[in-house]
PDB file of C-alpha atoms in Angstrom:
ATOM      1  CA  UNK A 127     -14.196  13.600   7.598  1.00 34.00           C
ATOM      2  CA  UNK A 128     -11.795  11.404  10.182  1.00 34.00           C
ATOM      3  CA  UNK A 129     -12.090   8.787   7.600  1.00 36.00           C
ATOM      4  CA  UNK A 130     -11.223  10.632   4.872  1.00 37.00           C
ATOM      5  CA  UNK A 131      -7.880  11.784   6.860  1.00 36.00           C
ATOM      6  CA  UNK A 132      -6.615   8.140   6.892  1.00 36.00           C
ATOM      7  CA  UNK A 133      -6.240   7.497   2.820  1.00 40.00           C
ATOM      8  CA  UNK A 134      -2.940   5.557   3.692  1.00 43.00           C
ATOM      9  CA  UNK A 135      -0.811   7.309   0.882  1.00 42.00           C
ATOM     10  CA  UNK A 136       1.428   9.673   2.124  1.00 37.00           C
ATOM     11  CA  UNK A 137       0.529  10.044   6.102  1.00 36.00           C
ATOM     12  CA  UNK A 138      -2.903  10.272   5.271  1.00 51.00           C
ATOM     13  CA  UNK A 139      -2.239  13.384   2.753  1.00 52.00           C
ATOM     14  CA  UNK A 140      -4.195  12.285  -0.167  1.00 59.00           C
ATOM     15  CA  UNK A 141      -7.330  13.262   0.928  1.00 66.00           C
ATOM     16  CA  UNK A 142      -6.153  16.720   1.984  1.00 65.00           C
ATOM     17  CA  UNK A 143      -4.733  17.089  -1.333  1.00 63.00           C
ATOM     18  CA  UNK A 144      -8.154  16.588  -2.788  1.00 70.00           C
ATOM     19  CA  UNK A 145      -9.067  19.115  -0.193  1.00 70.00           C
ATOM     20  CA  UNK A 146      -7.023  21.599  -0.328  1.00 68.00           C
ATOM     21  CA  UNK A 147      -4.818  21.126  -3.328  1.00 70.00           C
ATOM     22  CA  UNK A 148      -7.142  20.322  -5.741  1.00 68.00           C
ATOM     23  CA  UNK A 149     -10.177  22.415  -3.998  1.00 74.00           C
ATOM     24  CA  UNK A 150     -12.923  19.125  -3.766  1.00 77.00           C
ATOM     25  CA  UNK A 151     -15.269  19.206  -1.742  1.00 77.00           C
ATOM     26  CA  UNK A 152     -16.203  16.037   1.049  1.00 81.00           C
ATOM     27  CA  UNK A 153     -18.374  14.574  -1.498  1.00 84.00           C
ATOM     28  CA  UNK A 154     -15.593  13.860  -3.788  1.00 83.00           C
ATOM     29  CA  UNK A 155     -13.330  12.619  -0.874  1.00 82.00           C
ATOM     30  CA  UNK A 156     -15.428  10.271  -0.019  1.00 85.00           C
ATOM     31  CA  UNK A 157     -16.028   9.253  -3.847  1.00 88.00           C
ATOM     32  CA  UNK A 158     -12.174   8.524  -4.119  1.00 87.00           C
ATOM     33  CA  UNK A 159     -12.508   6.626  -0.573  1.00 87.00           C
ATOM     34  CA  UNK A 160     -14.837   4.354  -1.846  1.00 91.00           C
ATOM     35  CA  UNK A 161     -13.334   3.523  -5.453  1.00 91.00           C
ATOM     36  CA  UNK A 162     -10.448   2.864  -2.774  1.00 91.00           C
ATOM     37  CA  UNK A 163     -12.518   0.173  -1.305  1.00 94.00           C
ATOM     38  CA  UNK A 164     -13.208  -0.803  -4.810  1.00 95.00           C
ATOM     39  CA  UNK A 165     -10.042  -1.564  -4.942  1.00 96.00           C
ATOM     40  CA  UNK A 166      -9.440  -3.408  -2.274  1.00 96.00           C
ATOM     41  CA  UNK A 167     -11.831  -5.737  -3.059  1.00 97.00           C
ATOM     42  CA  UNK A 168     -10.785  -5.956  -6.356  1.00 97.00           C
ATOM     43  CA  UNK A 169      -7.710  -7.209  -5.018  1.00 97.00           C
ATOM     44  CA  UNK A 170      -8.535  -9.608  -2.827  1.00 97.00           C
ATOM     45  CA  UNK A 171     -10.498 -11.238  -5.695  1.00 97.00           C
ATOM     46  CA  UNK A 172      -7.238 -11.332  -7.815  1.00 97.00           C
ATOM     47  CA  UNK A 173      -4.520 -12.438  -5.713  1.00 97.00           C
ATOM     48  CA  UNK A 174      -5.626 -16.233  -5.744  1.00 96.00           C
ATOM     49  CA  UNK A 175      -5.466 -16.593  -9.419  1.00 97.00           C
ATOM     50  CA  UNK A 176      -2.243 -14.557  -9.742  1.00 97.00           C
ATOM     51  CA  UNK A 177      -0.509 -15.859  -6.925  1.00 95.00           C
ATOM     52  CA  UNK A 178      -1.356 -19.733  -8.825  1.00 95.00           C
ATOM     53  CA  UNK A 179       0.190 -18.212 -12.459  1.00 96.00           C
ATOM     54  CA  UNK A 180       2.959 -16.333 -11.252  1.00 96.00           C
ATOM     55  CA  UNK A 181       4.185 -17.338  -7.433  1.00 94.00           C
ATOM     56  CA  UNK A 182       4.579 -15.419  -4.630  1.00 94.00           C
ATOM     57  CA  UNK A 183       7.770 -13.661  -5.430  1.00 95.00           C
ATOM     58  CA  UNK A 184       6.109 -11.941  -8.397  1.00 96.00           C
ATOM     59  CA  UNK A 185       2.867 -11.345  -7.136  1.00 96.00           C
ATOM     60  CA  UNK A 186       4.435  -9.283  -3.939  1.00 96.00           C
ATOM     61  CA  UNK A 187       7.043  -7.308  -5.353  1.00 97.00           C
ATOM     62  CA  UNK A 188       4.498  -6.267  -8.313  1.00 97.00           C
ATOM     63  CA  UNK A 189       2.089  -5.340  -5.565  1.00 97.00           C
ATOM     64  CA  UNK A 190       4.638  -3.254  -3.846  1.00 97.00           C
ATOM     65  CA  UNK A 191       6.470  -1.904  -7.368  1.00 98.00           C
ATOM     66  CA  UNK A 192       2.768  -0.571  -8.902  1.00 98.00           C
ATOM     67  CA  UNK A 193       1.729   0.630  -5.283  1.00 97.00           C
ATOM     68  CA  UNK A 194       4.785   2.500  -5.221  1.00 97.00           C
ATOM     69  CA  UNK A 195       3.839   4.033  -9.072  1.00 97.00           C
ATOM     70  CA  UNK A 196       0.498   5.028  -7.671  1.00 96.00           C
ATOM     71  CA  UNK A 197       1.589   6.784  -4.740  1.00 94.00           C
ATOM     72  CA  UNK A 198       4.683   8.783  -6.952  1.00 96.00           C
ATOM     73  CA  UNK A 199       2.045   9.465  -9.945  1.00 95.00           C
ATOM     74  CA  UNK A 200      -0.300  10.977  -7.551  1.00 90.00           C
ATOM     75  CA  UNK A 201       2.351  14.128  -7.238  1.00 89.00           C
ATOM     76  CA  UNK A 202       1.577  14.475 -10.716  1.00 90.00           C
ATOM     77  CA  UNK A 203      -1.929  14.422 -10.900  1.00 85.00           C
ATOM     78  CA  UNK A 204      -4.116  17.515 -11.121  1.00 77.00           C
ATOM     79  CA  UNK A 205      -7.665  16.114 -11.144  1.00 85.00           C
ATOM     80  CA  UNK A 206     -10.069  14.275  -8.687  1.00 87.00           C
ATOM     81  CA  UNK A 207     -10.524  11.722 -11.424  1.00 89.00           C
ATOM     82  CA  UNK A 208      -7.150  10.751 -11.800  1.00 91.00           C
ATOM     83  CA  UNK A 209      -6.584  10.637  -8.123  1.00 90.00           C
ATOM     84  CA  UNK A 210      -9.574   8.304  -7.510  1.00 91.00           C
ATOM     85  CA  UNK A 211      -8.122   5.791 -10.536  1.00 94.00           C
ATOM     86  CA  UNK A 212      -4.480   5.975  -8.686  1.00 94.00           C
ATOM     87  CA  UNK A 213      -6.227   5.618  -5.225  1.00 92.00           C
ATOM     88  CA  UNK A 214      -8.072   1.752  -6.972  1.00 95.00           C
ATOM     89  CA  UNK A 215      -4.688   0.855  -7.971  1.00 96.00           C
ATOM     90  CA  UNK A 216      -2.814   1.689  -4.754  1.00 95.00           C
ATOM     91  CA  UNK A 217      -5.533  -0.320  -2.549  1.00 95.00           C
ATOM     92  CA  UNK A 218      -5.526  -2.997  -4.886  1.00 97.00           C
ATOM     93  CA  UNK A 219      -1.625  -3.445  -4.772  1.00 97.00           C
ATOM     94  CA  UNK A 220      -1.641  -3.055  -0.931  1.00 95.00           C
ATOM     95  CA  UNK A 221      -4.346  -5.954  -0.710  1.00 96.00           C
ATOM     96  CA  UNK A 222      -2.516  -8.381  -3.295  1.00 97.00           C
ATOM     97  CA  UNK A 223       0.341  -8.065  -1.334  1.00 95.00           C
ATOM     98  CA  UNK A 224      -0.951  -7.946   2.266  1.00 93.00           C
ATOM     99  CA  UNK A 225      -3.002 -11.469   1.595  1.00 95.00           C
ATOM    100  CA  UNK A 226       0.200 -12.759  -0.300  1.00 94.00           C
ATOM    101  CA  UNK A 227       2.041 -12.015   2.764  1.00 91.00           C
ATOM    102  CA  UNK A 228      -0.476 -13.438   5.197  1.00 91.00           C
ATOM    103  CA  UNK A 229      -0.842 -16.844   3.112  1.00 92.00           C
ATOM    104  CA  UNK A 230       3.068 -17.395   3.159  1.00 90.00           C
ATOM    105  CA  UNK A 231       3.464 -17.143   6.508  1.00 90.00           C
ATOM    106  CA  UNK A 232       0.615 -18.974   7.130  1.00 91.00           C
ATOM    107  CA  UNK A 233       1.657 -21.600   5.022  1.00 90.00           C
ATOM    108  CA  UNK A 234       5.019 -21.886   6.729  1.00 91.00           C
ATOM    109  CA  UNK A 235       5.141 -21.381   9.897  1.00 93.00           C
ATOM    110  CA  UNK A 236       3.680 -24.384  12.307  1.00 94.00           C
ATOM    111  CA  UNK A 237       0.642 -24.146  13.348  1.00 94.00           C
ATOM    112  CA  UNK A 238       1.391 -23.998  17.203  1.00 95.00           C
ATOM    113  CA  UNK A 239       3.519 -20.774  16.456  1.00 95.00           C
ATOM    114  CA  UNK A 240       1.042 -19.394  14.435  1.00 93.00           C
ATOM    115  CA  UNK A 241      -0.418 -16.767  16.753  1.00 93.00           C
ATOM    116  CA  UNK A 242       2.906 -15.700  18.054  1.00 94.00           C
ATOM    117  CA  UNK A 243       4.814 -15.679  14.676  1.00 93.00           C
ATOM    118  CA  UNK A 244       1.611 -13.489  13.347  1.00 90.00           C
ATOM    119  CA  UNK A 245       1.961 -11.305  16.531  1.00 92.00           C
ATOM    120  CA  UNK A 246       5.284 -10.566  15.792  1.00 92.00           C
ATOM    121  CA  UNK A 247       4.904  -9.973  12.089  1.00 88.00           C
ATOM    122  CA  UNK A 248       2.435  -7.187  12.429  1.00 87.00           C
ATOM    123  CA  UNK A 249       4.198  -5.504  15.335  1.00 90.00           C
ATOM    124  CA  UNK A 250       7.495  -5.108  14.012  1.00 87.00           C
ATOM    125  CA  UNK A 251       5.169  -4.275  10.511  1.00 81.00           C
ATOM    126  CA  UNK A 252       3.201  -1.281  12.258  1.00 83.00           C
ATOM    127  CA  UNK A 253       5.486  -0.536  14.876  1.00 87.00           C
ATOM    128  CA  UNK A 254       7.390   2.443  12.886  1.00 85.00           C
ATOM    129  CA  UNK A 255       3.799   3.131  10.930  1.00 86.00           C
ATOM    130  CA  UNK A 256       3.240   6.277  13.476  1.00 87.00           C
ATOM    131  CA  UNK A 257       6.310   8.040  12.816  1.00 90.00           C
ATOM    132  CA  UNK A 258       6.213   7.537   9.371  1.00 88.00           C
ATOM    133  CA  UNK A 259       2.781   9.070   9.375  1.00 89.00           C
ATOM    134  CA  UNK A 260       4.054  11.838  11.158  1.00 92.00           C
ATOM    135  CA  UNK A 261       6.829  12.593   8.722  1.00 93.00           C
ATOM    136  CA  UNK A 262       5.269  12.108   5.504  1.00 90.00           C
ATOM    137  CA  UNK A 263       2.385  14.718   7.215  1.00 89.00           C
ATOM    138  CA  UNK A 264       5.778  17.353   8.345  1.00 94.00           C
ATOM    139  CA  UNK A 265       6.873  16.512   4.994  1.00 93.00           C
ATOM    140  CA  UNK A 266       4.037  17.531   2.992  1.00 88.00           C
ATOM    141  CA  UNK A 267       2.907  20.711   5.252  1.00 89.00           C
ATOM    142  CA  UNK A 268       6.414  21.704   4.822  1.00 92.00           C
ATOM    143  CA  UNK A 269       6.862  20.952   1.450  1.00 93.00           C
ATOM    144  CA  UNK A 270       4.160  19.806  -0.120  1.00 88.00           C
ATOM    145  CA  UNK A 271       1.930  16.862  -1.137  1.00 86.00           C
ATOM    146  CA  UNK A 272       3.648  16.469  -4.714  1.00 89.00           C
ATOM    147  CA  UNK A 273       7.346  15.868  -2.683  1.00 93.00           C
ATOM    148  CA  UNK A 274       5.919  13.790   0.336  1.00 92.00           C
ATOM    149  CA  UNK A 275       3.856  11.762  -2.574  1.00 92.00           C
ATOM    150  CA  UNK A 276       7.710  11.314  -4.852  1.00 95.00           C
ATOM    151  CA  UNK A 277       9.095  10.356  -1.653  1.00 95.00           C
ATOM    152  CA  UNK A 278       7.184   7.681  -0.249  1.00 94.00           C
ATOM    153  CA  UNK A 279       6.151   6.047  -3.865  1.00 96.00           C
ATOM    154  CA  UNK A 280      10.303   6.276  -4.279  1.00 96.00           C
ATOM    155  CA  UNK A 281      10.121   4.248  -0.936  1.00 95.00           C
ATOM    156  CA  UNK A 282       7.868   1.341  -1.990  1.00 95.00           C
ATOM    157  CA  UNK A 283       9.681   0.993  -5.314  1.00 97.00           C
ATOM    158  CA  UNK A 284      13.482   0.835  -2.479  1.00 97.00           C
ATOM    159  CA  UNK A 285      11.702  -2.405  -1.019  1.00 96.00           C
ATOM    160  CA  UNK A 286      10.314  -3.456  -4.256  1.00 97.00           C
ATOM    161  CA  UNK A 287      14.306  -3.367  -5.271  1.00 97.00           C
ATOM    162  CA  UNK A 288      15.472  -4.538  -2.584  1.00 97.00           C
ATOM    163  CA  UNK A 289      13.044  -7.714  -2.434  1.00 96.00           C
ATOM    164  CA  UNK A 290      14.577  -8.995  -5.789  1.00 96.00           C
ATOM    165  CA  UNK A 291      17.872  -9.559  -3.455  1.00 96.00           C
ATOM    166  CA  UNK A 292      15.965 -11.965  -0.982  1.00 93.00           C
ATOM    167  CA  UNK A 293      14.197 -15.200  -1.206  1.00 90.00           C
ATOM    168  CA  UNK A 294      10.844 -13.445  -1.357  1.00 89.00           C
ATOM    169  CA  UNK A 295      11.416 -13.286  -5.509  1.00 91.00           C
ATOM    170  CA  UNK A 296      10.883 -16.567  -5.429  1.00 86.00           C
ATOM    171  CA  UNK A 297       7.336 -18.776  -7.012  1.00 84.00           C
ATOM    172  CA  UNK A 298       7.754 -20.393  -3.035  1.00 81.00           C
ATOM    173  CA  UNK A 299      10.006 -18.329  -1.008  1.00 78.00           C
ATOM    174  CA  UNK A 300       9.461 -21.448   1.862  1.00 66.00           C
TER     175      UNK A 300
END
């Protein structure tokens, strides 16, 4: 059940919405956790041939635009079915973009900084990731799955947004 708790959408709410929202039972939890993985892997397979026909810039703010989608249409979904099919596409999005990320830098940054420019990345990247777990989890115990799920797919679609304002829209953002 602790893994179930950690479906990254919403502070970890998407698996109590199966639960308790949507009245499933662990054995469907654990079905949407592993179409999850699914996706994940499904991901990781793509981003090397769409990173080569569309460029970086494209490839990360789609990942982050259509993760975003997922995580708002899951306040709209109603069945265990459609929440597993959002949950493929969410993990999918999050692993195009997380290995698009991780190639750029590692692509341009030397290699004798590598270790410390990586360091820094992912603790600046995770270092608000508690708090917004505990928010989005006030948020939906206060009021509700379907408003913390608007919010935070509203939230990836901001940085989607704001992303076509930067250099990352670029094929080669180095």
């Amino acid at each position: 059940m602790s893994a179930a708790r950690n479906l990254p959408s919403s502070g970890g709410r998407g698996s109590q919405h199966l639960k308790h929202d949507l009245g499933q039972p662990d054995g469907t939890v654990g079905l949407v956790l592993t179409a999850g993985a699914a996706g994940t892997v499904t991901g990781s397979l793509l981003v090397a041939p769409l990173r080569r026909r569309f460029g970086f810039g494209a490839c990360w703010i789609g990942s982050v635009a259509l993760a975003g989608v997922a995580v708002a249409t899951l306040a709209l979904t109603g069945r265990p079915t459609e929440v597993g099919a959002l949950v493929v596409v969410w993990f999918c999005c999050v692993s195009v973009g997380g290995i698009c990320s991780l190639s750029l830098r590692q692509e341009v940054t030397p290699e004798h900084l590598l270790g410390r420019v990586t360091a820094a990345f992912w603790t600046i990247h995770f270092s608000l990731g508690g708090l917004g777990a505990a928010a989005f989890t006030w948020l939906a115990q206060g009021h509700g799955a379907t408003v913390a799920f608007a919010l935070a797919g509203a939230g990836c679609l901001a940085v989607a947004l704001a992303a076509l304002f930067t250099a990352v829209r670029h094929p080669a953002p180095a």
